[in-house]
CSV table of N, CA and C in Angstrom, one decimal:
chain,number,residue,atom,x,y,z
R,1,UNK,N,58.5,72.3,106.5
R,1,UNK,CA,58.4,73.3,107.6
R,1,UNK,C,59.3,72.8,108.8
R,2,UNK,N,60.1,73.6,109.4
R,2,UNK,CA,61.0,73.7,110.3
R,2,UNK,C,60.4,73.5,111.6
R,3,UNK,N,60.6,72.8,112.7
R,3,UNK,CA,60.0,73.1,113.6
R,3,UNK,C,60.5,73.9,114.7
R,4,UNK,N,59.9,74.9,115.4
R,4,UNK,CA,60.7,76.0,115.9
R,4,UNK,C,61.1,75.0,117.3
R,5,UNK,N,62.0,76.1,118.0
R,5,UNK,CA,62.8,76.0,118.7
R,5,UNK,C,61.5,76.0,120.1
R,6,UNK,N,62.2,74.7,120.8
R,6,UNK,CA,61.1,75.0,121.8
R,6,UNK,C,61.3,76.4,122.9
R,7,UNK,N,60.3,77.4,123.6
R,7,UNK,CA,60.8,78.2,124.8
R,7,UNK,C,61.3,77.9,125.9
R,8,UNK,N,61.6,78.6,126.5
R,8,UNK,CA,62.3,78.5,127.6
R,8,UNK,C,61.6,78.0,128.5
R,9,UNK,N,61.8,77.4,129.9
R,9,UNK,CA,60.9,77.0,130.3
R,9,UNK,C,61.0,78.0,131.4
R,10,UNK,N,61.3,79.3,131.7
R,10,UNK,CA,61.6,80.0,132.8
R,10,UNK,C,60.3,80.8,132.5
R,11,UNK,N,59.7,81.2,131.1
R,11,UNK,CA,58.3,82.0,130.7
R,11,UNK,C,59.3,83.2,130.3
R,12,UNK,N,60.5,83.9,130.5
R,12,UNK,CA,60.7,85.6,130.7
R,12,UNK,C,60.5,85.5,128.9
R,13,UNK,N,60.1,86.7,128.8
R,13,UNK,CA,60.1,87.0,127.7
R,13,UNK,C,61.5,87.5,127.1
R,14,UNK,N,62.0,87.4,125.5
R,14,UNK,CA,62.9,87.4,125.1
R,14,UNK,C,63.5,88.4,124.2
R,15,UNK,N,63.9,89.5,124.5
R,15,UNK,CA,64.6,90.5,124.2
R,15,UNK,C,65.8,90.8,123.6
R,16,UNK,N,66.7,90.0,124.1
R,16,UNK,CA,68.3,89.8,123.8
R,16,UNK,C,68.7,89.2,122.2
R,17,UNK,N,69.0,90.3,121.7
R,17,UNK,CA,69.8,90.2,120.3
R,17,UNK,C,70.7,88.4,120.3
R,18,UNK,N,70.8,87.9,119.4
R,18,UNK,CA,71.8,86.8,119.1
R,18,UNK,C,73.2,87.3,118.8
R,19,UNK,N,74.0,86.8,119.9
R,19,UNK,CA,75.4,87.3,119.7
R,19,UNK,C,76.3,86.9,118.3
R,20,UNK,N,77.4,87.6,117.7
R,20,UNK,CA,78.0,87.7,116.4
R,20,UNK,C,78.1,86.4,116.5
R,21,UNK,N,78.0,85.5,115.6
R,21,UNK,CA,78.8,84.4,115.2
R,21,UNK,C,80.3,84.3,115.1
R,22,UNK,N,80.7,83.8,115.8
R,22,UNK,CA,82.5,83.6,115.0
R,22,UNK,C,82.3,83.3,113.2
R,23,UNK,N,83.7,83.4,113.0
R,23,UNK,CA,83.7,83.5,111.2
R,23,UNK,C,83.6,82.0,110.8
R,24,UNK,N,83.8,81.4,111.6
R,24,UNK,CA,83.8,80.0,111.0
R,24,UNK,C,82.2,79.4,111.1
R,25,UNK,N,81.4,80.1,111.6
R,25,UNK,CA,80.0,79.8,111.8
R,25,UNK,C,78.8,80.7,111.1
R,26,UNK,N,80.0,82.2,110.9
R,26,UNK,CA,79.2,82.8,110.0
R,26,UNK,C,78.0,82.4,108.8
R,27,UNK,N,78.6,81.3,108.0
R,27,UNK,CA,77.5,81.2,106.8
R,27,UNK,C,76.8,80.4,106.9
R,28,UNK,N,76.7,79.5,108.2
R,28,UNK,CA,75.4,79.2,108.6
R,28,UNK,C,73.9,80.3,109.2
R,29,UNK,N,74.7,81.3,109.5
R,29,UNK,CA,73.8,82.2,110.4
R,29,UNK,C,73.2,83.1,109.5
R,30,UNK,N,74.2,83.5,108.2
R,30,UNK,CA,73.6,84.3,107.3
R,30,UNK,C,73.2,83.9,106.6
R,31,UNK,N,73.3,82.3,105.7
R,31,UNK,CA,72.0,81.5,105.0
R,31,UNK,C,70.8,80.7,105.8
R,32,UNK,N,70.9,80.4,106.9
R,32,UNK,CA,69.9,79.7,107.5
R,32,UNK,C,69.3,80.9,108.7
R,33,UNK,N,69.6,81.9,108.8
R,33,UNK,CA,68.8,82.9,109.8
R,33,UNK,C,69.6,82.2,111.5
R,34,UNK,N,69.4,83.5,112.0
R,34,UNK,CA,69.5,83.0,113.5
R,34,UNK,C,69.3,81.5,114.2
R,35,UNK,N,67.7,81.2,114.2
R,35,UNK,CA,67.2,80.8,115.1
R,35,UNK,C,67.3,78.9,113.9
R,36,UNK,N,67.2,79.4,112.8
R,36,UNK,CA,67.3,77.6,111.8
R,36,UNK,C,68.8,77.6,112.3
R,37,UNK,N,69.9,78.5,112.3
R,37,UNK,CA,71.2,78.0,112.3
R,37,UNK,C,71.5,77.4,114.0
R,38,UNK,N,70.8,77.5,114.9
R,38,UNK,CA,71.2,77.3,115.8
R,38,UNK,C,70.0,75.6,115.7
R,39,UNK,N,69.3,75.6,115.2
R,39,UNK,CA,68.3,74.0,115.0
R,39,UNK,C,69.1,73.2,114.4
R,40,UNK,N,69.8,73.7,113.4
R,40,UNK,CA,70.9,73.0,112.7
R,40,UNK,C,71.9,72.9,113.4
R,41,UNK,N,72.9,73.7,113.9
R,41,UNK,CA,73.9,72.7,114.5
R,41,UNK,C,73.7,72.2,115.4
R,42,UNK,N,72.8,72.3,116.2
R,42,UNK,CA,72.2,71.5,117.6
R,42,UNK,C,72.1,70.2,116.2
R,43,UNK,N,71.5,69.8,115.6
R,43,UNK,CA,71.4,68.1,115.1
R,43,UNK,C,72.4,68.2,114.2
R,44,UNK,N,73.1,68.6,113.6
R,44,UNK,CA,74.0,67.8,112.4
R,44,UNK,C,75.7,68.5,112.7
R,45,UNK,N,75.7,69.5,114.1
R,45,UNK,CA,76.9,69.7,114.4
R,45,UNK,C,77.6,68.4,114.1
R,46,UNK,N,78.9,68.7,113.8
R,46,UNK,CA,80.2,67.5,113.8
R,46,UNK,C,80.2,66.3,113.1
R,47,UNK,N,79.0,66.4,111.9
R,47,UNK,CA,78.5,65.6,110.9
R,47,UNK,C,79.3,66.0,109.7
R,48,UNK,N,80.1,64.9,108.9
R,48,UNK,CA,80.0,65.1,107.4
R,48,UNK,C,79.2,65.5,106.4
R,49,UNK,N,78.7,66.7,105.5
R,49,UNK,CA,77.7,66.5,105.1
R,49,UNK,C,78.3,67.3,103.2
R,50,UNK,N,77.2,66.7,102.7
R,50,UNK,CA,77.7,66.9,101.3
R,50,UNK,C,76.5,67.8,100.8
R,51,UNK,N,77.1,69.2,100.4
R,51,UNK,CA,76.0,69.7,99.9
R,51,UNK,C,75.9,69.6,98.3
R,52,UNK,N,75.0,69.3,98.1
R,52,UNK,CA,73.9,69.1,96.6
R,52,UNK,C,74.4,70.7,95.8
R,53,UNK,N,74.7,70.5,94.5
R,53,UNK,CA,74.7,71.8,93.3
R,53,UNK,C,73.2,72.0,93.2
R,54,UNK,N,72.7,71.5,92.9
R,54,UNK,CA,71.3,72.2,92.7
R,54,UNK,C,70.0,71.9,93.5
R,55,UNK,N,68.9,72.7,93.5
R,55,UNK,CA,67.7,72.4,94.5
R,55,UNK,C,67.4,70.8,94.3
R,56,UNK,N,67.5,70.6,92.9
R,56,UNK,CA,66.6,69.4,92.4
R,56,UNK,C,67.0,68.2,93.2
R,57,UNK,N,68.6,68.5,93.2
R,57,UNK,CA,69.1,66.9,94.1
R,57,UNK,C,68.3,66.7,95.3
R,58,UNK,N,68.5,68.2,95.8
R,58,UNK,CA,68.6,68.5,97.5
R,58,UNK,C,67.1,67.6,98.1
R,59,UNK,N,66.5,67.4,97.4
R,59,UNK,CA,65.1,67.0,98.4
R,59,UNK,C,65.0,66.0,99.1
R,60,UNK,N,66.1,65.2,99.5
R,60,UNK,CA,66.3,64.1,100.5
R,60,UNK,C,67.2,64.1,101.4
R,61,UNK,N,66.5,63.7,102.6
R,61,UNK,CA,67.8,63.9,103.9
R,61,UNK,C,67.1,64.6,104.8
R,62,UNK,N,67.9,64.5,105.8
R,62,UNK,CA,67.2,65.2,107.1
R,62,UNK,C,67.9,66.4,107.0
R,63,UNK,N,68.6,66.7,106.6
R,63,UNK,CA,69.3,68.2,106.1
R,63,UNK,C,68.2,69.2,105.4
R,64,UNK,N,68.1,68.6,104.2
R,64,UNK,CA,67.1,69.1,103.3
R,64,UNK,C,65.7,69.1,103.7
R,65,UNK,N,65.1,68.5,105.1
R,65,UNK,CA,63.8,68.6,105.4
R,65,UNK,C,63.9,69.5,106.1
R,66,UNK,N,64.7,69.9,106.9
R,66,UNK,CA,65.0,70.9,108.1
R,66,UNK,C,65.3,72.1,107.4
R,67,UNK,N,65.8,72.5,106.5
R,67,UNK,CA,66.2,73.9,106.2
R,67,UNK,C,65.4,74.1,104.6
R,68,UNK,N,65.7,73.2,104.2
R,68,UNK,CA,64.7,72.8,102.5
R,68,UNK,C,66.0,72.7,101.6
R,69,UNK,N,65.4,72.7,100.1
R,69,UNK,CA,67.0,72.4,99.3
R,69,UNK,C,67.6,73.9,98.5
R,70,UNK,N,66.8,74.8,98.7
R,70,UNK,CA,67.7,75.9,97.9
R,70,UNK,C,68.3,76.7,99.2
R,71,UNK,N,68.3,76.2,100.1
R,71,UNK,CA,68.9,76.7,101.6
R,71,UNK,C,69.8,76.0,101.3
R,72,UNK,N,70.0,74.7,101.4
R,72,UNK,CA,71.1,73.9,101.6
R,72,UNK,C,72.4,73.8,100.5
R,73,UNK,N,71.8,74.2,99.1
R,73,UNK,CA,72.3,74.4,98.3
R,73,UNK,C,72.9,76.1,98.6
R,74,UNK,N,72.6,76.8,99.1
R,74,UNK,CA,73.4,78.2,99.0
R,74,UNK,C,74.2,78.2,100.5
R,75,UNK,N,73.8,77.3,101.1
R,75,UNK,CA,74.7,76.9,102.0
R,75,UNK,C,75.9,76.4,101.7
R,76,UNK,N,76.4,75.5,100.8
R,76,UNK,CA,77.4,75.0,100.0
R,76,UNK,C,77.8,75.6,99.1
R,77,UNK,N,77.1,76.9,98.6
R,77,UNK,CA,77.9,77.7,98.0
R,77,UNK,C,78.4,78.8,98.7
R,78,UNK,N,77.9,79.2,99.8
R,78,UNK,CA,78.2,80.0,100.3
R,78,UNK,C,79.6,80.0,101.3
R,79,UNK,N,80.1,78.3,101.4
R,79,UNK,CA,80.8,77.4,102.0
R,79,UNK,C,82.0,77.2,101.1
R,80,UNK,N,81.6,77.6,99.9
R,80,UNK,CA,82.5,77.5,98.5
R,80,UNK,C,83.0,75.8,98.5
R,81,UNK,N,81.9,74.9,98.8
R,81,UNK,CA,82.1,73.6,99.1
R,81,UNK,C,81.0,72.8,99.2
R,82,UNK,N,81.7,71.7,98.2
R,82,UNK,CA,80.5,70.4,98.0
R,82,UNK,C,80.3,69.5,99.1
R,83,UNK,N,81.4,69.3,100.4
R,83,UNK,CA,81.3,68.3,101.1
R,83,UNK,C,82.6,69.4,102.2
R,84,UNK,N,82.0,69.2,103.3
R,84,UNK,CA,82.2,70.0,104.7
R,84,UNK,C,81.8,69.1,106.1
R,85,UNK,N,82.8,69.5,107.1
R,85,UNK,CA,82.3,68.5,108.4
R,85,UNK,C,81.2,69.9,108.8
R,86,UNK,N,80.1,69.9,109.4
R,86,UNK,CA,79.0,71.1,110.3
R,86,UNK,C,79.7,71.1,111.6
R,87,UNK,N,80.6,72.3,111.7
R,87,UNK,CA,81.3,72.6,113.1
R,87,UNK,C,79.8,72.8,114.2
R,88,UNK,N,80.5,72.1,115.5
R,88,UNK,CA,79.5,71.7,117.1
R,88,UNK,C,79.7,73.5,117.0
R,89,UNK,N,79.9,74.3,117.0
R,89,UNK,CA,79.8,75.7,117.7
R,89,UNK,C,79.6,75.8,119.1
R,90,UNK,N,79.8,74.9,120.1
R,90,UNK,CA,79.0,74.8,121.2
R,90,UNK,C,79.1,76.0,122.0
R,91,UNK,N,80.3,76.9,122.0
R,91,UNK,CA,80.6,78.2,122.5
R,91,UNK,C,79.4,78.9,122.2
R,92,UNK,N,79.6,79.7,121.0
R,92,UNK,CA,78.5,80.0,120.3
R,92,UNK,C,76.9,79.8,120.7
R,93,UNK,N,76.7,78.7,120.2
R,93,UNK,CA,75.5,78.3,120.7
R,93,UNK,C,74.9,78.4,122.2
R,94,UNK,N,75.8,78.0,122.9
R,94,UNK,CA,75.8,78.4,124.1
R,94,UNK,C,75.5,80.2,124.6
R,95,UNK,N,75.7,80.8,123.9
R,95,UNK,CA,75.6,82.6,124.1
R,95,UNK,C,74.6,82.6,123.4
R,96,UNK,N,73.8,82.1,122.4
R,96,UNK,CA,73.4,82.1,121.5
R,96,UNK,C,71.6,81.7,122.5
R,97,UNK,N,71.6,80.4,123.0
R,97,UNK,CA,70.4,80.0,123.6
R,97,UNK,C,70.0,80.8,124.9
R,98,UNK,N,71.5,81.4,125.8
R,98,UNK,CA,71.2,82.3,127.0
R,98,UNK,C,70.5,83.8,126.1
R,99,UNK,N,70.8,84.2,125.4
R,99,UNK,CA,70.1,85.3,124.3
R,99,UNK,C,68.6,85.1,124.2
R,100,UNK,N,68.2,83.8,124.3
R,100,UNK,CA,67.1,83.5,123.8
R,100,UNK,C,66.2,83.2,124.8
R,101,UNK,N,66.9,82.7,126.3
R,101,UNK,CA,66.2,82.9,127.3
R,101,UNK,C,66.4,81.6,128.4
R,102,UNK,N,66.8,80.8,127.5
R,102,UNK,CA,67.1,79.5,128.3
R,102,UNK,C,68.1,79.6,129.5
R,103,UNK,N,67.9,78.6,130.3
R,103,UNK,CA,68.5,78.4,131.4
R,103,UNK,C,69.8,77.6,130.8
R,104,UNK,N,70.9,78.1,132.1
R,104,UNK,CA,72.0,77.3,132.0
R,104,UNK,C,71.9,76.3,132.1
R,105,UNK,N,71.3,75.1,133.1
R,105,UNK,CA,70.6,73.6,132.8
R,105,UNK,C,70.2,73.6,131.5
R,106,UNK,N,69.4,73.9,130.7
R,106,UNK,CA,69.1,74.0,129.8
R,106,UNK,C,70.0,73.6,128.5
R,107,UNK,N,70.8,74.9,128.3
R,107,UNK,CA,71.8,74.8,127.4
R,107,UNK,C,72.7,73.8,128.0
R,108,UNK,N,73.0,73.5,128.9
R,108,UNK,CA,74.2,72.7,129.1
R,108,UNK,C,73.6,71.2,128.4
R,109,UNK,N,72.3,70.6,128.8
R,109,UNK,CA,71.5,69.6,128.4
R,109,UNK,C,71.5,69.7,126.9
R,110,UNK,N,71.3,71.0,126.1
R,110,UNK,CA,71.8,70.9,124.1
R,110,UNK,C,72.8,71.0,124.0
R,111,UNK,N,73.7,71.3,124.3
R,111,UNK,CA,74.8,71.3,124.3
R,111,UNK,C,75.9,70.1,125.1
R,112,UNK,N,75.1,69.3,125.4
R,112,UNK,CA,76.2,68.1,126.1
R,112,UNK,C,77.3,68.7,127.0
R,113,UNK,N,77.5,69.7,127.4
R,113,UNK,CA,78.5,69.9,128.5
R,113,UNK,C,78.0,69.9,129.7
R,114,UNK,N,78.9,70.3,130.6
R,114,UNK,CA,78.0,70.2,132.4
R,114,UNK,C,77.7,71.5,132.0
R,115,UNK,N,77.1,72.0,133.6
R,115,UNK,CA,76.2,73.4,133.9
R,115,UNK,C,77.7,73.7,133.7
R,116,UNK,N,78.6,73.9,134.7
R,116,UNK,CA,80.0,74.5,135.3
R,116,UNK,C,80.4,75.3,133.8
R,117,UNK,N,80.6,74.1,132.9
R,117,UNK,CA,81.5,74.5,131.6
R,117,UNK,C,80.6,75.2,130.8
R,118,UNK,N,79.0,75.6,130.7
R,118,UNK,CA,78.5,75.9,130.2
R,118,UNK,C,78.5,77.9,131.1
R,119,UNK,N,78.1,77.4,132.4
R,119,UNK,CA,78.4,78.9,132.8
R,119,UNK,C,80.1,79.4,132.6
R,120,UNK,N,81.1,78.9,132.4
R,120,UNK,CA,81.9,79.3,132.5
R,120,UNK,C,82.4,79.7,130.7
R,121,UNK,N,81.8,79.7,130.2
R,121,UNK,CA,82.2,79.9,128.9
R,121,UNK,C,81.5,81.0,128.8
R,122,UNK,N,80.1,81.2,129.1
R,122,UNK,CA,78.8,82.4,129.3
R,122,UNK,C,80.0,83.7,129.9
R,123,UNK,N,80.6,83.5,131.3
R,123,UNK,CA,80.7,84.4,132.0
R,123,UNK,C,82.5,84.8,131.7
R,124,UNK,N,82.8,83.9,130.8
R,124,UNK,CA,84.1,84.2,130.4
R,124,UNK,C,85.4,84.1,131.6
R,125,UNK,N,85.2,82.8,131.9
R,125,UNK,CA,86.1,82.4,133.4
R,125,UNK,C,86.7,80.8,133.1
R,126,UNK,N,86.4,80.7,131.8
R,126,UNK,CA,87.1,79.7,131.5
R,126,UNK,C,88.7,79.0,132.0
R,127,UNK,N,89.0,78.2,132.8
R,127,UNK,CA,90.5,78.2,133.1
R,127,UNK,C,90.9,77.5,132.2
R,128,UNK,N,93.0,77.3,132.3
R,128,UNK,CA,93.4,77.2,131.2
R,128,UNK,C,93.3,75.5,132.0
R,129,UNK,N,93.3,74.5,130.8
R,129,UNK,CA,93.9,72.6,131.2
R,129,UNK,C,94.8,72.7,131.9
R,130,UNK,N,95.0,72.3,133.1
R,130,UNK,CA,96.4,72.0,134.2
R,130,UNK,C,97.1,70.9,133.3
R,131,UNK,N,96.9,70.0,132.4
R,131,UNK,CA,97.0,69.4,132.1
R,131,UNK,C,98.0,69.3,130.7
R,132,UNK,N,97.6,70.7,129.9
R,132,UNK,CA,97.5,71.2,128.8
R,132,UNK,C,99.7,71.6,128.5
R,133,UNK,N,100.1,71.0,127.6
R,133,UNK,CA,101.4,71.2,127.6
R,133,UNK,C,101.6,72.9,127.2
R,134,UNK,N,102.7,73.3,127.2
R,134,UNK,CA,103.4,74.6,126.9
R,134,UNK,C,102.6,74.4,125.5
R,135,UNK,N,102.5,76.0,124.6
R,135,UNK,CA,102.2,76.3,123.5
R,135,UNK,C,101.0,75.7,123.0
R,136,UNK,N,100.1,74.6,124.1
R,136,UNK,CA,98.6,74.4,123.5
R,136,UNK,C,98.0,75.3,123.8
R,137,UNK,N,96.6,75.4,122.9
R,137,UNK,CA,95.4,76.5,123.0
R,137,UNK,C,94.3,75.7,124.0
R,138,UNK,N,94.6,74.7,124.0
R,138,UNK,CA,93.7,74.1,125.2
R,138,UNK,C,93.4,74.7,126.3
């Protein structure tokens, strides 16, 4: 059993749809649901992980306790891959926890960034790196 996502600590009640996933995060969201794909990359974002061909392997690991093993296994097919890094999504996730009700402190605190970069990705005010040469996406 999964353990849910703790609430917000503000109390408002929660209304707000979970925004699209980008495509690269997509088949986390459509095999593990919303609210497990956002439990999941909060712990195993930016991890190597090797997914298992069948349930039977799957039943060891903190992967396989968190989501179970015929999740994790259609996760890896659905990845069309036995071994994958779990992309941080933190953009994402970040639109993803404000949806859900959390405070900017909040998300900034799961997400490892400051408040600033966390509201600023929210509100879409991102500036470009001063730093950043010609032709980077930085």
């Amino acid at each position: 059993m999964t353990p849910d996502l703790p609430q917000p600590a503000t109390g408002r009640s929660i209304v707000k749809a979970l925004p699209r996933p980008p495509a690269y995060l997509a088949p986390y969201v459509e095999v593990l649901g919303g609210d497990l794909a956002i439990e999941f990359l909060l712990a195993f974002g930016g991890a190597d992980m090797t997914f298992p061909s069948d349930a039977e392997r799957a039943k060891e690991g903190a992967a396989a306790r968190m989501v179970g093993g015929k999740r994790l296994v259609a996760l890896g097919d659905r990845l069309c891959a036995t071994r994958a890094k779990v992309p941080l999504g933190d953009r994402w996730l970040a639109a993803a926890l404000q949806a859900k009700g959390f405070s900017i402190a909040e998300i900034a605190r799961r997400v490892r960034k400051s408040d600033v970069t966390v509201r600023s990705w929210l509100n879409g005010t991102v500036q470009p790196n001063p730093h950043a040469k010609a032709g980077d996406d930085t």
